[in-house]
Amino acid sequence: MSHEASRSTIAENIARVRERLADACRRAGRSPDQVTLIAVSKTKPLDAIAAAAACGLHDFGENRVQEALTKIPHAPPQLRWHLIGHLQSNKAKPAVEHFHLIHTVDSPALAQRLDRLAQERQKTQPVLLQVKLGDEATKSGVAPTALPALYAAVRALPNLRVCGLMTIPPFCPDPEAVRPYFRHLRELRDALQAAFPSDDLPELSMGMSHDFEVAVEEGATLIRVGTAIFGDR
Ligand SMILES: *Cc1c(COP(=O)(O)O)cnc(C)c1O
């Protein structure tokens, strides 16, 4: 049995997500062009990606480097790829080769490795620092208390550019329940920005299919939406 959504379903889903995004921006007094919609295409085939690209989406997210490598070379070349899953150091090289933005830097060792690989490619690699909020089973992400030290270490690396922070809050069916996590991420970013006023930390990657409106109200600039675009996985 195939659960793949048809091209027209994907187009309708994207229209609906854009309406929800516009409504959330209106409530928050923000402009929709301050928020980038990332279509999370993990487990989805190339024709679903092509269908979403045909609707004008440019930014796509994958959580595994290996899976992304099977798609990126065959996808429309203008697309920008975001790595949103945990990055193992043995996948760092293809990550630097293929991803526009790596959302999941959470240790000095990973950052140093990415910095070396970016230097080899003569590239400045944009990254986000992933923060672990809530004492969940998830292992990825730096604890808020360790964030300032990680930021200080990563900002010193010449071939990486830290653009902001990312988080995956604990799953709650009620989106209002995760609002404090989104707010916390914004406050952590604001604190770093205040500590390093000449740095530029505009990006907050937070919010998924069921809770992105709340994330946008709390300042998200990158929302990661899979199911609401492509259907169930
Ligand atoms: C899968 C995934 C998403 C998308 O989740 P949906 O609920 O399908 O929108 C967002 N962020 C990360 C890190 C993911 O792994």
PDB file of C-alpha atoms and ligand atoms in Angstrom:
ATOM      1  CA  MET A   1       0.000   0.000   0.000  1.00  0.00           C
ATOM      2  CA  SER A   2       1.335   3.391  -0.929  1.00  0.00           C
ATOM      3  CA  HIS A   3       0.738   6.381   1.277  1.00  0.00           C
ATOM      4  CA  GLU A   4       2.408   8.789  -1.091  1.00  0.00           C
ATOM      5  CA  ALA A   5       0.507  12.017  -1.540  1.00  0.00           C
ATOM      6  CA  SER A   6      -0.292  13.031  -5.110  1.00  0.00           C
ATOM      7  CA  ARG A   7       1.057  16.221  -6.667  1.00  0.00           C
ATOM      8  CA  SER A   8      -2.298  17.949  -6.228  1.00  0.00           C
ATOM      9  CA  THR A   9      -2.537  16.894  -2.591  1.00  0.00           C
ATOM     10  CA  ILE A  10       0.945  18.282  -1.939  1.00  0.00           C
ATOM     11  CA  ALA A  11      -0.021  21.558  -3.643  1.00  0.00           C
ATOM     12  CA  GLU A  12      -3.179  21.815  -1.520  1.00  0.00           C
ATOM     13  CA  ASN A  13      -1.216  20.990   1.631  1.00  0.00           C
ATOM     14  CA  ILE A  14       1.343  23.698   0.877  1.00  0.00           C
ATOM     15  CA  ALA A  15      -1.409  26.253   0.261  1.00  0.00           C
ATOM     16  CA  ARG A  16      -2.904  25.351   3.638  1.00  0.00           C
ATOM     17  CA  VAL A  17       0.474  25.597   5.419  1.00  0.00           C
ATOM     18  CA  ARG A  18       1.048  29.008   3.825  1.00  0.00           C
ATOM     19  CA  GLU A  19      -2.369  30.181   5.087  1.00  0.00           C
ATOM     20  CA  ARG A  20      -1.579  28.965   8.593  1.00  0.00           C
ATOM     21  CA  LEU A  21       1.799  30.685   8.415  1.00  0.00           C
ATOM     22  CA  ALA A  22       0.261  33.936   7.185  1.00  0.00           C
ATOM     23  CA  ASP A  23      -2.322  33.848  10.002  1.00  0.00           C
ATOM     24  CA  ALA A  24       0.358  33.240  12.627  1.00  0.00           C
ATOM     25  CA  CYS A  25       2.482  36.080  11.232  1.00  0.00           C
ATOM     26  CA  ARG A  26      -0.523  38.407  11.281  1.00  0.00           C
ATOM     27  CA  ARG A  27      -1.213  37.579  14.929  1.00  0.00           C
ATOM     28  CA  ALA A  28       2.440  38.123  15.794  1.00  0.00           C
ATOM     29  CA  GLY A  29       2.778  41.349  13.800  1.00  0.00           C
ATOM     30  CA  ARG A  30       5.472  39.762  11.630  1.00  0.00           C
ATOM     31  CA  SER A  31       5.867  39.569   7.881  1.00  0.00           C
ATOM     32  CA  PRO A  32       5.662  36.084   6.291  1.00  0.00           C
ATOM     33  CA  ASP A  33       8.930  36.751   4.498  1.00  0.00           C
ATOM     34  CA  GLN A  34      10.676  36.775   7.881  1.00  0.00           C
ATOM     35  CA  VAL A  35       9.948  33.037   8.134  1.00  0.00           C
ATOM     36  CA  THR A  36      11.450  30.392   5.852  1.00  0.00           C
ATOM     37  CA  LEU A  37       9.324  27.311   5.328  1.00  0.00           C
ATOM     38  CA  ILE A  38      11.549  24.234   5.186  1.00  0.00           C
ATOM     39  CA  ALA A  39       9.828  21.216   3.614  1.00  0.00           C
ATOM     40  CA  VAL A  40      11.015  18.163   5.541  1.00  0.00           C
ATOM     41  CA  SER A  41      11.245  15.441   2.918  1.00  0.00           C
ATOM     42  CA  LYS A  42      12.759  12.582   4.943  1.00  0.00           C
ATOM     43  CA  THR A  43      11.407   9.187   3.822  1.00  0.00           C
ATOM     44  CA  LYS A  44       9.676  10.902   0.867  1.00  0.00           C
ATOM     45  CA  PRO A  45      10.566  10.212  -2.768  1.00  0.00           C
ATOM     46  CA  LEU A  46      11.994  12.560  -5.353  1.00  0.00           C
ATOM     47  CA  ASP A  47       8.689  13.194  -7.105  1.00  0.00           C
ATOM     48  CA  ALA A  48       7.220  14.510  -3.865  1.00  0.00           C
ATOM     49  CA  ILE A  49      10.199  16.884  -3.613  1.00  0.00           C
ATOM     50  CA  ALA A  50       9.717  17.942  -7.230  1.00  0.00           C
ATOM     51  CA  ALA A  51       6.010  18.564  -6.578  1.00  0.00           C
ATOM     52  CA  ALA A  52       6.812  20.791  -3.592  1.00  0.00           C
ATOM     53  CA  ALA A  53       9.522  22.617  -5.549  1.00  0.00           C
ATOM     54  CA  ALA A  54       6.991  23.245  -8.333  1.00  0.00           C
ATOM     55  CA  CYS A  55       4.872  25.107  -5.752  1.00  0.00           C
ATOM     56  CA  GLY A  56       7.759  27.497  -5.174  1.00  0.00           C
ATOM     57  CA  LEU A  57       9.411  25.924  -2.115  1.00  0.00           C
ATOM     58  CA  HIS A  58      13.197  26.310  -2.149  1.00  0.00           C
ATOM     59  CA  ASP A  59      14.252  24.981   1.231  1.00  0.00           C
ATOM     60  CA  PHE A  60      14.191  21.263   2.024  1.00  0.00           C
ATOM     61  CA  GLY A  61      15.170  19.411   5.166  1.00  0.00           C
ATOM     62  CA  GLU A  62      16.558  15.925   5.637  1.00  0.00           C
ATOM     63  CA  ASN A  63      17.534  14.314   8.925  1.00  0.00           C
ATOM     64  CA  ARG A  64      20.002  11.720   7.628  1.00  0.00           C
ATOM     65  CA  VAL A  65      22.974  12.503   5.426  1.00  0.00           C
ATOM     66  CA  GLN A  66      22.959   9.052   3.827  1.00  0.00           C
ATOM     67  CA  GLU A  67      19.334   9.334   2.711  1.00  0.00           C
ATOM     68  CA  ALA A  68      19.815  12.919   1.541  1.00  0.00           C
ATOM     69  CA  LEU A  69      22.705  11.860  -0.695  1.00  0.00           C
ATOM     70  CA  THR A  70      20.365   9.577  -2.626  1.00  0.00           C
ATOM     71  CA  LYS A  71      18.096  12.550  -3.438  1.00  0.00           C
ATOM     72  CA  ILE A  72      20.067  15.787  -3.610  1.00  0.00           C
ATOM     73  CA  PRO A  73      21.968  15.026  -6.851  1.00  0.00           C
ATOM     74  CA  HIS A  74      18.670  14.245  -8.612  1.00  0.00           C
ATOM     75  CA  ALA A  75      16.560  17.068  -7.189  1.00  0.00           C
ATOM     76  CA  PRO A  76      16.094  20.455  -8.882  1.00  0.00           C
ATOM     77  CA  PRO A  77      19.469  22.203  -8.603  1.00  0.00           C
ATOM     78  CA  GLN A  78      18.147  25.473  -7.184  1.00  0.00           C
ATOM     79  CA  LEU A  79      17.008  23.847  -3.935  1.00  0.00           C
ATOM     80  CA  ARG A  80      18.706  24.607  -0.629  1.00  0.00           C
ATOM     81  CA  TRP A  81      19.217  21.648   1.690  1.00  0.00           C
ATOM     82  CA  HIS A  82      19.041  21.797   5.470  1.00  0.00           C
ATOM     83  CA  LEU A  83      20.462  19.099   7.714  1.00  0.00           C
ATOM     84  CA  ILE A  84      18.062  18.829  10.646  1.00  0.00           C
ATOM     85  CA  GLY A  85      19.081  15.467  12.153  1.00  0.00           C
ATOM     86  CA  HIS A  86      21.975  14.486  14.371  1.00  0.00           C
ATOM     87  CA  LEU A  87      25.267  14.574  12.478  1.00  0.00           C
ATOM     88  CA  GLN A  88      27.790  11.819  13.101  1.00  0.00           C
ATOM     89  CA  SER A  89      31.355  12.905  12.552  1.00  0.00           C
ATOM     90  CA  ASN A  90      31.917  10.248   9.853  1.00  0.00           C
ATOM     91  CA  LYS A  91      29.198  11.980   7.783  1.00  0.00           C
ATOM     92  CA  ALA A  92      30.606  15.465   8.279  1.00  0.00           C
ATOM     93  CA  LYS A  93      32.352  15.600   4.905  1.00  0.00           C
ATOM     94  CA  PRO A  94      29.278  15.019   2.702  1.00  0.00           C
ATOM     95  CA  ALA A  95      27.312  17.283   5.052  1.00  0.00           C
ATOM     96  CA  VAL A  96      29.668  20.181   4.293  1.00  0.00           C
ATOM     97  CA  GLU A  97      29.560  19.324   0.606  1.00  0.00           C
ATOM     98  CA  HIS A  98      25.785  19.279   0.249  1.00  0.00           C
ATOM     99  CA  PHE A  99      24.047  21.292   2.942  1.00  0.00           C
ATOM    100  CA  HIS A 100      23.298  25.000   2.861  1.00  0.00           C
ATOM    101  CA  LEU A 101      22.688  25.066   6.626  1.00  0.00           C
ATOM    102  CA  ILE A 102      23.544  22.467   9.277  1.00  0.00           C
ATOM    103  CA  HIS A 103      21.051  22.903  12.141  1.00  0.00           C
ATOM    104  CA  THR A 104      22.495  20.346  14.542  1.00  0.00           C
ATOM    105  CA  VAL A 105      25.943  21.369  15.780  1.00  0.00           C
ATOM    106  CA  ASP A 106      26.063  20.434  19.460  1.00  0.00           C
ATOM    107  CA  SER A 107      29.692  19.811  20.401  1.00  0.00           C
ATOM    108  CA  PRO A 108      33.070  21.521  19.990  1.00  0.00           C
ATOM    109  CA  ALA A 109      34.513  18.341  18.439  1.00  0.00           C
ATOM    110  CA  LEU A 110      31.880  18.248  15.687  1.00  0.00           C
ATOM    111  CA  ALA A 111      32.309  21.968  15.074  1.00  0.00           C
ATOM    112  CA  GLN A 112      36.089  21.617  14.761  1.00  0.00           C
ATOM    113  CA  ARG A 113      35.697  18.807  12.275  1.00  0.00           C
ATOM    114  CA  LEU A 114      33.205  20.806  10.188  1.00  0.00           C
ATOM    115  CA  ASP A 115      35.544  23.793  10.306  1.00  0.00           C
ATOM    116  CA  ARG A 116      38.448  21.733   8.919  1.00  0.00           C
ATOM    117  CA  LEU A 117      36.277  20.277   6.150  1.00  0.00           C
ATOM    118  CA  ALA A 118      34.886  23.703   5.251  1.00  0.00           C
ATOM    119  CA  GLN A 119      38.416  25.033   5.004  1.00  0.00           C
ATOM    120  CA  GLU A 120      39.335  22.187   2.635  1.00  0.00           C
ATOM    121  CA  ARG A 121      36.402  23.141   0.446  1.00  0.00           C
ATOM    122  CA  GLN A 122      37.248  26.841   0.777  1.00  0.00           C
ATOM    123  CA  LYS A 123      33.743  27.445   2.013  1.00  0.00           C
ATOM    124  CA  THR A 124      32.237  29.201   4.993  1.00  0.00           C
ATOM    125  CA  GLN A 125      29.685  26.756   6.379  1.00  0.00           C
ATOM    126  CA  PRO A 126      26.594  28.272   8.008  1.00  0.00           C
ATOM    127  CA  VAL A 127      25.487  26.360  11.111  1.00  0.00           C
ATOM    128  CA  LEU A 128      23.009  26.522  13.966  1.00  0.00           C
ATOM    129  CA  LEU A 129      23.655  25.278  17.480  1.00  0.00           C
ATOM    130  CA  GLN A 130      21.112  22.682  18.601  1.00  0.00           C
ATOM    131  CA  VAL A 131      19.917  23.208  22.158  1.00  0.00           C
ATOM    132  CA  LYS A 132      18.343  20.486  24.264  1.00  0.00           C
ATOM    133  CA  LEU A 133      15.407  21.912  26.209  1.00  0.00           C
ATOM    134  CA  GLY A 134      13.530  19.680  28.629  1.00  0.00           C
ATOM    135  CA  ASP A 135      15.155  16.579  30.061  1.00  0.00           C
ATOM    136  CA  GLU A 136      14.034  14.280  27.306  1.00  0.00           C
ATOM    137  CA  ALA A 137      15.434  10.961  26.236  1.00  0.00           C
ATOM    138  CA  THR A 138      16.874  12.710  23.164  1.00  0.00           C
ATOM    139  CA  LYS A 139      20.617  12.786  23.332  1.00  0.00           C
ATOM    140  CA  SER A 140      21.254  15.510  20.801  1.00  0.00           C
ATOM    141  CA  GLY A 141      21.682  19.133  21.672  1.00  0.00           C
ATOM    142  CA  VAL A 142      23.734  21.168  24.079  1.00  0.00           C
ATOM    143  CA  ALA A 143      22.319  21.890  27.542  1.00  0.00           C
ATOM    144  CA  PRO A 144      21.383  25.557  28.011  1.00  0.00           C
ATOM    145  CA  THR A 145      24.021  25.915  30.731  1.00  0.00           C
ATOM    146  CA  ALA A 146      26.723  24.720  28.320  1.00  0.00           C
ATOM    147  CA  LEU A 147      25.523  26.859  25.412  1.00  0.00           C
ATOM    148  CA  PRO A 148      27.622  29.994  26.097  1.00  0.00           C
ATOM    149  CA  ALA A 149      30.847  27.974  26.158  1.00  0.00           C
ATOM    150  CA  LEU A 150      29.914  26.080  22.988  1.00  0.00           C
ATOM    151  CA  TYR A 151      29.012  29.325  21.259  1.00  0.00           C
ATOM    152  CA  ALA A 152      32.308  30.930  22.282  1.00  0.00           C
ATOM    153  CA  ALA A 153      34.191  27.920  20.900  1.00  0.00           C
ATOM    154  CA  VAL A 154      32.309  27.741  17.598  1.00  0.00           C
ATOM    155  CA  ARG A 155      32.296  31.472  16.838  1.00  0.00           C
ATOM    156  CA  ALA A 156      36.093  31.368  17.038  1.00  0.00           C
ATOM    157  CA  LEU A 157      36.322  28.878  14.160  1.00  0.00           C
ATOM    158  CA  PRO A 158      37.144  30.810  10.992  1.00  0.00           C
ATOM    159  CA  ASN A 159      35.299  28.611   8.484  1.00  0.00           C
ATOM    160  CA  LEU A 160      31.971  28.273  10.291  1.00  0.00           C
ATOM    161  CA  ARG A 161      29.350  30.965  10.680  1.00  0.00           C
ATOM    162  CA  VAL A 162      26.887  30.515  13.544  1.00  0.00           C
ATOM    163  CA  CYS A 163      23.567  32.004  12.406  1.00  0.00           C
ATOM    164  CA  GLY A 164      21.419  31.118  15.417  1.00  0.00           C
ATOM    165  CA  LEU A 165      19.861  28.290  17.410  1.00  0.00           C
ATOM    166  CA  MET A 166      17.677  25.239  16.805  1.00  0.00           C
ATOM    167  CA  THR A 167      15.602  23.076  19.112  1.00  0.00           C
ATOM    168  CA  ILE A 168      13.306  20.058  19.026  1.00  0.00           C
ATOM    169  CA  PRO A 169      11.043  20.361  22.075  1.00  0.00           C
ATOM    170  CA  PRO A 170       9.476  17.334  23.743  1.00  0.00           C
ATOM    171  CA  PHE A 171       6.436  16.175  21.788  1.00  0.00           C
ATOM    172  CA  CYS A 172       3.155  17.473  23.208  1.00  0.00           C
ATOM    173  CA  PRO A 173      -0.171  17.080  21.390  1.00  0.00           C
ATOM    174  CA  ASP A 174      -1.156  20.538  22.651  1.00  0.00           C
ATOM    175  CA  PRO A 175       0.999  23.156  20.847  1.00  0.00           C
ATOM    176  CA  GLU A 176       0.448  25.650  23.668  1.00  0.00           C
ATOM    177  CA  ALA A 177       2.337  23.295  25.963  1.00  0.00           C
ATOM    178  CA  VAL A 178       5.534  23.789  23.950  1.00  0.00           C
ATOM    179  CA  ARG A 179       5.345  27.594  23.869  1.00  0.00           C
ATOM    180  CA  PRO A 180       7.678  27.906  26.908  1.00  0.00           C
ATOM    181  CA  TYR A 181      10.348  25.896  25.068  1.00  0.00           C
ATOM    182  CA  PHE A 182      10.178  28.139  22.005  1.00  0.00           C
ATOM    183  CA  ARG A 183      10.285  31.224  24.212  1.00  0.00           C
ATOM    184  CA  HIS A 184      13.270  29.793  26.090  1.00  0.00           C
ATOM    185  CA  LEU A 185      15.192  29.280  22.842  1.00  0.00           C
ATOM    186  CA  ARG A 186      14.536  32.890  21.853  1.00  0.00           C
ATOM    187  CA  GLU A 187      15.706  34.105  25.264  1.00  0.00           C
ATOM    188  CA  LEU A 188      18.887  32.035  24.988  1.00  0.00           C
ATOM    189  CA  ARG A 189      19.552  33.584  21.574  1.00  0.00           C
ATOM    190  CA  ASP A 190      18.833  37.083  22.925  1.00  0.00           C
ATOM    191  CA  ALA A 191      21.289  36.496  25.778  1.00  0.00           C
ATOM    192  CA  LEU A 192      24.042  35.376  23.390  1.00  0.00           C
ATOM    193  CA  GLN A 193      23.306  38.325  21.146  1.00  0.00           C
ATOM    194  CA  ALA A 194      23.606  40.675  24.129  1.00  0.00           C
ATOM    195  CA  ALA A 195      26.886  39.061  25.196  1.00  0.00           C
ATOM    196  CA  PHE A 196      28.313  39.379  21.658  1.00  0.00           C
ATOM    197  CA  PRO A 197      26.709  42.539  20.255  1.00  0.00           C
ATOM    198  CA  SER A 198      28.805  42.599  17.095  1.00  0.00           C
ATOM    199  CA  ASP A 199      27.745  39.047  16.127  1.00  0.00           C
ATOM    200  CA  ASP A 200      24.690  38.333  14.019  1.00  0.00           C
ATOM    201  CA  LEU A 201      22.350  35.613  15.350  1.00  0.00           C
ATOM    202  CA  PRO A 202      19.088  36.131  13.475  1.00  0.00           C
ATOM    203  CA  GLU A 203      17.933  32.534  13.069  1.00  0.00           C
ATOM    204  CA  LEU A 204      15.649  30.464  15.303  1.00  0.00           C
ATOM    205  CA  SER A 205      14.861  27.025  13.843  1.00  0.00           C
ATOM    206  CA  MET A 206      11.795  25.807  15.725  1.00  0.00           C
ATOM    207  CA  GLY A 207       8.284  24.591  15.004  1.00  0.00           C
ATOM    208  CA  MET A 208       7.003  21.547  13.114  1.00  0.00           C
ATOM    209  CA  SER A 209       3.722  20.538  11.452  1.00  0.00           C
ATOM    210  CA  HIS A 210       1.491  20.668  14.518  1.00  0.00           C
ATOM    211  CA  ASP A 211       3.050  23.558  16.422  1.00  0.00           C
ATOM    212  CA  PHE A 212       4.686  25.969  13.973  1.00  0.00           C
ATOM    213  CA  GLU A 213       2.134  28.733  14.580  1.00  0.00           C
ATOM    214  CA  VAL A 214       3.181  28.933  18.230  1.00  0.00           C
ATOM    215  CA  ALA A 215       6.846  28.877  17.190  1.00  0.00           C
ATOM    216  CA  VAL A 216       6.240  31.752  14.763  1.00  0.00           C
ATOM    217  CA  GLU A 217       4.514  33.734  17.498  1.00  0.00           C
ATOM    218  CA  GLU A 218       7.645  33.209  19.610  1.00  0.00           C
ATOM    219  CA  GLY A 219      10.024  34.344  16.869  1.00  0.00           C
ATOM    220  CA  ALA A 220      10.851  31.334  14.670  1.00  0.00           C
ATOM    221  CA  THR A 221      12.618  32.269  11.431  1.00  0.00           C
ATOM    222  CA  LEU A 222      12.945  28.701  10.094  1.00  0.00           C
ATOM    223  CA  ILE A 223      10.071  26.257  10.496  1.00  0.00           C
ATOM    224  CA  ARG A 224      10.531  22.565   9.670  1.00  0.00           C
ATOM    225  CA  VAL A 225       7.342  21.090   8.250  1.00  0.00           C
ATOM    226  CA  GLY A 226       7.046  17.501   7.026  1.00  0.00           C
ATOM    227  CA  THR A 227       3.704  15.794   7.610  1.00  0.00           C
ATOM    228  CA  ALA A 228       1.558  18.851   6.906  1.00  0.00           C
ATOM    229  CA  ILE A 229       3.128  19.046   3.419  1.00  0.00           C
ATOM    230  CA  PHE A 230       3.847  15.463   2.409  1.00  0.00           C
ATOM    231  CA  GLY A 231       1.387  13.482   4.536  1.00  0.00           C
ATOM    232  CA  ASP A 232       2.114  10.827   7.127  1.00  0.00           C
ATOM    233  CA  ARG A 233       5.415   8.997   7.126  1.00  0.00           C
TER     234      ARG A 233
HETATM  235  C1  LIG B   1      10.839  15.003  10.965  1.00  0.00           C
HETATM  236  C2  LIG B   1      11.280  16.293  11.521  1.00  0.00           C
HETATM  237  C3  LIG B   1      10.502  17.458  11.388  1.00  0.00           C
HETATM  238  C4  LIG B   1       9.158  17.480  10.705  1.00  0.00           C
HETATM  239  O1  LIG B   1       8.178  16.928  11.524  1.00  0.00           O
HETATM  240  P1  LIG B   1       6.621  16.987  11.104  1.00  0.00           P
HETATM  241  O2  LIG B   1       5.917  16.775  12.379  1.00  0.00           O
HETATM  242  O3  LIG B   1       6.406  15.887  10.111  1.00  0.00           O
HETATM  243  O4  LIG B   1       6.380  18.326  10.525  1.00  0.00           O
HETATM  244  C5  LIG B   1      11.007  18.629  11.910  1.00  0.00           C
HETATM  245  N1  LIG B   1      12.206  18.673  12.540  1.00  0.00           N
HETATM  246  C6  LIG B   1      12.972  17.591  12.687  1.00  0.00           C
HETATM  247  C7  LIG B   1      14.276  17.708  13.381  1.00  0.00           C
HETATM  248  C8  LIG B   1      12.546  16.363  12.197  1.00  0.00           C
HETATM  249  O5  LIG B   1      13.323  15.287  12.352  1.00  0.00           O
END
